[in-house]
JSON list of C-alpha atoms in Angstrom, two decimals:
[
{"chain": "A", "resi": 586, "resn": "UNK", "atom": "CA", "xyz": [24.70, 23.81, 133.60]},
{"chain": "A", "resi": 587, "resn": "UNK", "atom": "CA", "xyz": [22.83, 23.59, 136.90]},
{"chain": "A", "resi": 588, "resn": "UNK", "atom": "CA", "xyz": [24.10, 21.23, 139.58]},
{"chain": "A", "resi": 589, "resn": "UNK", "atom": "CA", "xyz": [21.75, 18.51, 140.73]},
{"chain": "A", "resi": 590, "resn": "UNK", "atom": "CA", "xyz": [20.49, 18.31, 144.32]},
{"chain": "A", "resi": 591, "resn": "UNK", "atom": "CA", "xyz": [18.66, 15.29, 145.68]},
{"chain": "A", "resi": 592, "resn": "UNK", "atom": "CA", "xyz": [16.03, 16.28, 148.25]},
{"chain": "A", "resi": 593, "resn": "UNK", "atom": "CA", "xyz": [14.66, 13.58, 150.55]},
{"chain": "A", "resi": 594, "resn": "UNK", "atom": "CA", "xyz": [11.70, 14.60, 152.69]},
{"chain": "A", "resi": 595, "resn": "UNK", "atom": "CA", "xyz": [8.19, 13.37, 153.40]},
{"chain": "A", "resi": 596, "resn": "UNK", "atom": "CA", "xyz": [6.70, 16.78, 154.26]},
{"chain": "A", "resi": 597, "resn": "UNK", "atom": "CA", "xyz": [4.96, 18.45, 151.31]},
{"chain": "A", "resi": 598, "resn": "UNK", "atom": "CA", "xyz": [5.34, 21.94, 152.82]},
{"chain": "A", "resi": 599, "resn": "UNK", "atom": "CA", "xyz": [9.12, 21.54, 153.16]},
{"chain": "A", "resi": 600, "resn": "UNK", "atom": "CA", "xyz": [9.39, 20.17, 149.63]},
{"chain": "A", "resi": 601, "resn": "UNK", "atom": "CA", "xyz": [7.44, 23.14, 148.26]},
{"chain": "A", "resi": 602, "resn": "UNK", "atom": "CA", "xyz": [9.62, 25.58, 150.21]},
{"chain": "A", "resi": 603, "resn": "UNK", "atom": "CA", "xyz": [12.85, 23.94, 149.05]},
{"chain": "A", "resi": 604, "resn": "UNK", "atom": "CA", "xyz": [11.59, 23.94, 145.47]},
{"chain": "A", "resi": 605, "resn": "UNK", "atom": "CA", "xyz": [10.69, 27.64, 145.71]},
{"chain": "A", "resi": 606, "resn": "UNK", "atom": "CA", "xyz": [14.08, 28.56, 147.23]},
{"chain": "A", "resi": 607, "resn": "UNK", "atom": "CA", "xyz": [16.37, 26.35, 145.11]},
{"chain": "A", "resi": 608, "resn": "UNK", "atom": "CA", "xyz": [14.78, 25.49, 141.74]},
{"chain": "A", "resi": 609, "resn": "UNK", "atom": "CA", "xyz": [16.05, 28.63, 140.02]},
{"chain": "A", "resi": 610, "resn": "UNK", "atom": "CA", "xyz": [19.69, 27.73, 140.70]},
{"chain": "A", "resi": 611, "resn": "UNK", "atom": "CA", "xyz": [19.69, 23.89, 140.84]},
{"chain": "A", "resi": 612, "resn": "UNK", "atom": "CA", "xyz": [18.10, 20.86, 139.21]},
{"chain": "A", "resi": 613, "resn": "UNK", "atom": "CA", "xyz": [16.10, 19.28, 142.03]},
{"chain": "A", "resi": 614, "resn": "UNK", "atom": "CA", "xyz": [15.33, 15.60, 142.31]},
{"chain": "A", "resi": 615, "resn": "UNK", "atom": "CA", "xyz": [12.61, 14.98, 144.91]},
{"chain": "A", "resi": 616, "resn": "UNK", "atom": "CA", "xyz": [12.22, 11.70, 146.78]},
{"chain": "A", "resi": 617, "resn": "UNK", "atom": "CA", "xyz": [9.77, 11.13, 149.64]},
{"chain": "A", "resi": 618, "resn": "UNK", "atom": "CA", "xyz": [11.82, 8.58, 151.57]},
{"chain": "A", "resi": 619, "resn": "UNK", "atom": "CA", "xyz": [15.32, 7.29, 152.11]},
{"chain": "A", "resi": 620, "resn": "UNK", "atom": "CA", "xyz": [14.31, 4.07, 150.36]},
{"chain": "A", "resi": 621, "resn": "UNK", "atom": "CA", "xyz": [13.27, 5.97, 147.21]},
{"chain": "A", "resi": 622, "resn": "UNK", "atom": "CA", "xyz": [16.47, 8.00, 147.35]},
{"chain": "A", "resi": 623, "resn": "UNK", "atom": "CA", "xyz": [18.73, 4.95, 147.66]},
{"chain": "A", "resi": 624, "resn": "UNK", "atom": "CA", "xyz": [16.89, 3.30, 144.74]},
{"chain": "A", "resi": 625, "resn": "UNK", "atom": "CA", "xyz": [17.40, 6.41, 142.62]},
{"chain": "A", "resi": 626, "resn": "UNK", "atom": "CA", "xyz": [21.11, 6.51, 143.50]},
{"chain": "A", "resi": 627, "resn": "UNK", "atom": "CA", "xyz": [21.50, 2.81, 142.72]},
{"chain": "A", "resi": 628, "resn": "UNK", "atom": "CA", "xyz": [20.17, 3.50, 139.21]},
{"chain": "A", "resi": 629, "resn": "UNK", "atom": "CA", "xyz": [23.50, 5.27, 138.59]},
{"chain": "A", "resi": 630, "resn": "UNK", "atom": "CA", "xyz": [22.52, 8.81, 139.52]},
{"chain": "A", "resi": 631, "resn": "UNK", "atom": "CA", "xyz": [25.00, 11.00, 141.40]},
{"chain": "A", "resi": 632, "resn": "UNK", "atom": "CA", "xyz": [23.82, 14.39, 142.64]},
{"chain": "A", "resi": 633, "resn": "UNK", "atom": "CA", "xyz": [26.22, 17.15, 143.63]},
{"chain": "A", "resi": 634, "resn": "UNK", "atom": "CA", "xyz": [24.54, 17.40, 147.06]},
{"chain": "A", "resi": 635, "resn": "UNK", "atom": "CA", "xyz": [21.82, 15.77, 149.13]},
{"chain": "A", "resi": 636, "resn": "UNK", "atom": "CA", "xyz": [19.37, 17.51, 151.47]},
{"chain": "A", "resi": 637, "resn": "UNK", "atom": "CA", "xyz": [17.52, 15.07, 153.70]},
{"chain": "A", "resi": 638, "resn": "UNK", "atom": "CA", "xyz": [15.04, 15.27, 156.52]},
{"chain": "A", "resi": 639, "resn": "UNK", "atom": "CA", "xyz": [16.25, 13.53, 159.66]},
{"chain": "A", "resi": 640, "resn": "UNK", "atom": "CA", "xyz": [12.85, 12.20, 160.77]},
{"chain": "A", "resi": 641, "resn": "UNK", "atom": "CA", "xyz": [11.06, 10.12, 158.15]},
{"chain": "A", "resi": 642, "resn": "UNK", "atom": "CA", "xyz": [9.10, 6.88, 158.50]},
{"chain": "A", "resi": 643, "resn": "UNK", "atom": "CA", "xyz": [10.68, 3.47, 157.78]},
{"chain": "A", "resi": 644, "resn": "UNK", "atom": "CA", "xyz": [14.15, 4.65, 156.70]},
{"chain": "A", "resi": 645, "resn": "UNK", "atom": "CA", "xyz": [15.05, 7.85, 158.54]},
{"chain": "A", "resi": 646, "resn": "UNK", "atom": "CA", "xyz": [17.74, 10.40, 157.71]},
{"chain": "A", "resi": 647, "resn": "UNK", "atom": "CA", "xyz": [20.21, 8.83, 160.13]},
{"chain": "A", "resi": 648, "resn": "UNK", "atom": "CA", "xyz": [19.91, 5.41, 158.44]},
{"chain": "A", "resi": 649, "resn": "UNK", "atom": "CA", "xyz": [20.05, 7.07, 155.03]},
{"chain": "A", "resi": 650, "resn": "UNK", "atom": "CA", "xyz": [23.29, 8.93, 155.86]},
{"chain": "A", "resi": 651, "resn": "UNK", "atom": "CA", "xyz": [24.82, 5.81, 157.41]},
{"chain": "A", "resi": 652, "resn": "UNK", "atom": "CA", "xyz": [24.13, 3.88, 154.19]},
{"chain": "A", "resi": 653, "resn": "UNK", "atom": "CA", "xyz": [25.59, 6.67, 152.06]},
{"chain": "A", "resi": 654, "resn": "UNK", "atom": "CA", "xyz": [28.74, 7.13, 154.10]},
{"chain": "A", "resi": 655, "resn": "UNK", "atom": "CA", "xyz": [29.67, 3.42, 154.18]},
{"chain": "A", "resi": 656, "resn": "UNK", "atom": "CA", "xyz": [29.25, 3.17, 150.43]},
{"chain": "A", "resi": 657, "resn": "UNK", "atom": "CA", "xyz": [32.26, 3.52, 148.19]},
{"chain": "A", "resi": 658, "resn": "UNK", "atom": "CA", "xyz": [30.10, 5.22, 145.58]},
{"chain": "A", "resi": 659, "resn": "UNK", "atom": "CA", "xyz": [28.23, 7.83, 147.59]},
{"chain": "A", "resi": 660, "resn": "UNK", "atom": "CA", "xyz": [30.31, 8.68, 150.66]},
{"chain": "A", "resi": 661, "resn": "UNK", "atom": "CA", "xyz": [31.77, 11.84, 149.10]},
{"chain": "A", "resi": 662, "resn": "UNK", "atom": "CA", "xyz": [28.40, 13.39, 148.28]},
{"chain": "A", "resi": 663, "resn": "UNK", "atom": "CA", "xyz": [27.88, 16.20, 150.80]},
{"chain": "A", "resi": 664, "resn": "UNK", "atom": "CA", "xyz": [24.73, 15.86, 152.90]},
{"chain": "A", "resi": 665, "resn": "UNK", "atom": "CA", "xyz": [22.70, 18.52, 154.68]},
{"chain": "A", "resi": 666, "resn": "UNK", "atom": "CA", "xyz": [20.32, 17.10, 157.27]},
{"chain": "A", "resi": 667, "resn": "UNK", "atom": "CA", "xyz": [17.22, 19.10, 158.13]},
{"chain": "A", "resi": 668, "resn": "UNK", "atom": "CA", "xyz": [15.67, 18.51, 161.52]},
{"chain": "A", "resi": 669, "resn": "UNK", "atom": "CA", "xyz": [13.04, 19.92, 163.80]},
{"chain": "A", "resi": 670, "resn": "UNK", "atom": "CA", "xyz": [15.06, 18.70, 166.80]},
{"chain": "A", "resi": 671, "resn": "UNK", "atom": "CA", "xyz": [15.73, 21.31, 169.44]},
{"chain": "A", "resi": 672, "resn": "UNK", "atom": "CA", "xyz": [19.36, 20.36, 170.05]},
{"chain": "A", "resi": 673, "resn": "UNK", "atom": "CA", "xyz": [21.06, 19.65, 166.73]},
{"chain": "A", "resi": 674, "resn": "UNK", "atom": "CA", "xyz": [24.49, 19.31, 168.38]},
{"chain": "A", "resi": 675, "resn": "UNK", "atom": "CA", "xyz": [23.21, 16.28, 170.31]},
{"chain": "A", "resi": 676, "resn": "UNK", "atom": "CA", "xyz": [21.68, 14.84, 167.15]},
{"chain": "A", "resi": 677, "resn": "UNK", "atom": "CA", "xyz": [24.98, 15.25, 165.29]},
{"chain": "A", "resi": 678, "resn": "UNK", "atom": "CA", "xyz": [27.01, 13.68, 168.11]},
{"chain": "A", "resi": 679, "resn": "UNK", "atom": "CA", "xyz": [24.66, 10.71, 168.28]},
{"chain": "A", "resi": 680, "resn": "UNK", "atom": "CA", "xyz": [25.08, 9.76, 164.64]},
{"chain": "A", "resi": 681, "resn": "UNK", "atom": "CA", "xyz": [27.81, 7.25, 163.86]},
{"chain": "A", "resi": 682, "resn": "UNK", "atom": "CA", "xyz": [28.20, 8.51, 160.27]},
{"chain": "A", "resi": 683, "resn": "UNK", "atom": "CA", "xyz": [27.87, 12.24, 160.20]},
{"chain": "A", "resi": 684, "resn": "UNK", "atom": "CA", "xyz": [26.41, 14.50, 157.59]},
{"chain": "A", "resi": 685, "resn": "UNK", "atom": "CA", "xyz": [28.44, 17.52, 156.50]},
{"chain": "A", "resi": 686, "resn": "UNK", "atom": "CA", "xyz": [25.85, 19.96, 157.81]},
{"chain": "A", "resi": 687, "resn": "UNK", "atom": "CA", "xyz": [22.80, 20.14, 160.07]},
{"chain": "A", "resi": 688, "resn": "UNK", "atom": "CA", "xyz": [20.15, 22.82, 159.73]},
{"chain": "A", "resi": 689, "resn": "UNK", "atom": "CA", "xyz": [17.23, 23.23, 162.10]},
{"chain": "A", "resi": 690, "resn": "UNK", "atom": "CA", "xyz": [13.66, 23.60, 160.85]},
{"chain": "A", "resi": 691, "resn": "UNK", "atom": "CA", "xyz": [12.23, 26.09, 160.32]},
{"chain": "A", "resi": 692, "resn": "UNK", "atom": "CA", "xyz": [15.29, 27.23, 158.39]},
{"chain": "A", "resi": 693, "resn": "UNK", "atom": "CA", "xyz": [16.41, 30.53, 156.96]},
{"chain": "A", "resi": 694, "resn": "UNK", "atom": "CA", "xyz": [16.45, 30.16, 153.13]},
{"chain": "A", "resi": 695, "resn": "UNK", "atom": "CA", "xyz": [19.45, 32.46, 152.79]},
{"chain": "A", "resi": 696, "resn": "UNK", "atom": "CA", "xyz": [21.43, 30.45, 155.34]},
{"chain": "A", "resi": 697, "resn": "UNK", "atom": "CA", "xyz": [20.54, 27.23, 153.52]},
{"chain": "A", "resi": 698, "resn": "UNK", "atom": "CA", "xyz": [21.67, 28.66, 150.17]},
{"chain": "A", "resi": 699, "resn": "UNK", "atom": "CA", "xyz": [24.93, 29.85, 151.75]},
{"chain": "A", "resi": 700, "resn": "UNK", "atom": "CA", "xyz": [25.56, 26.39, 153.20]},
{"chain": "A", "resi": 701, "resn": "UNK", "atom": "CA", "xyz": [24.87, 24.74, 149.83]},
{"chain": "A", "resi": 702, "resn": "UNK", "atom": "CA", "xyz": [27.31, 27.07, 148.07]},
{"chain": "A", "resi": 703, "resn": "UNK", "atom": "CA", "xyz": [29.94, 26.35, 150.73]},
{"chain": "A", "resi": 704, "resn": "UNK", "atom": "CA", "xyz": [29.56, 22.56, 150.46]},
{"chain": "A", "resi": 705, "resn": "UNK", "atom": "CA", "xyz": [29.52, 22.56, 146.67]},
{"chain": "A", "resi": 706, "resn": "UNK", "atom": "CA", "xyz": [32.77, 24.52, 146.59]},
{"chain": "A", "resi": 707, "resn": "UNK", "atom": "CA", "xyz": [34.66, 21.93, 148.69]},
{"chain": "A", "resi": 708, "resn": "UNK", "atom": "CA", "xyz": [36.55, 19.54, 146.42]},
{"chain": "A", "resi": 709, "resn": "UNK", "atom": "CA", "xyz": [35.66, 15.87, 146.93]},
{"chain": "A", "resi": 710, "resn": "UNK", "atom": "CA", "xyz": [38.08, 12.98, 146.80]},
{"chain": "A", "resi": 711, "resn": "UNK", "atom": "CA", "xyz": [37.93, 10.59, 143.87]},
{"chain": "A", "resi": 712, "resn": "UNK", "atom": "CA", "xyz": [37.24, 6.96, 144.75]}
]
């Protein structure tokens, strides 16, 4: 059975690329904003992993991760943040609730797949 990955991004080109790279190995749930993603999660859905863009309108990746990590239900879901920011180390340090991984756009598909495999193999705590 394929693991489920929630992808949150507002860029069609990135969504198409992620679908092309990951759909063979994972069930992908696509949401175009953090608000849509939170609503989907609140319906009782729990993906194995979340990939989110950092820069989105209204409810950006930073706010999305902060909401996930303070939640008792979602804080153990690993998150990969995608960003076009030049200095991802500064981005990561500036976030109060950190994602498990940061990958700069444009990204190497093989590196992304390797990171997903690594994060999915880490056991999570049970709430």
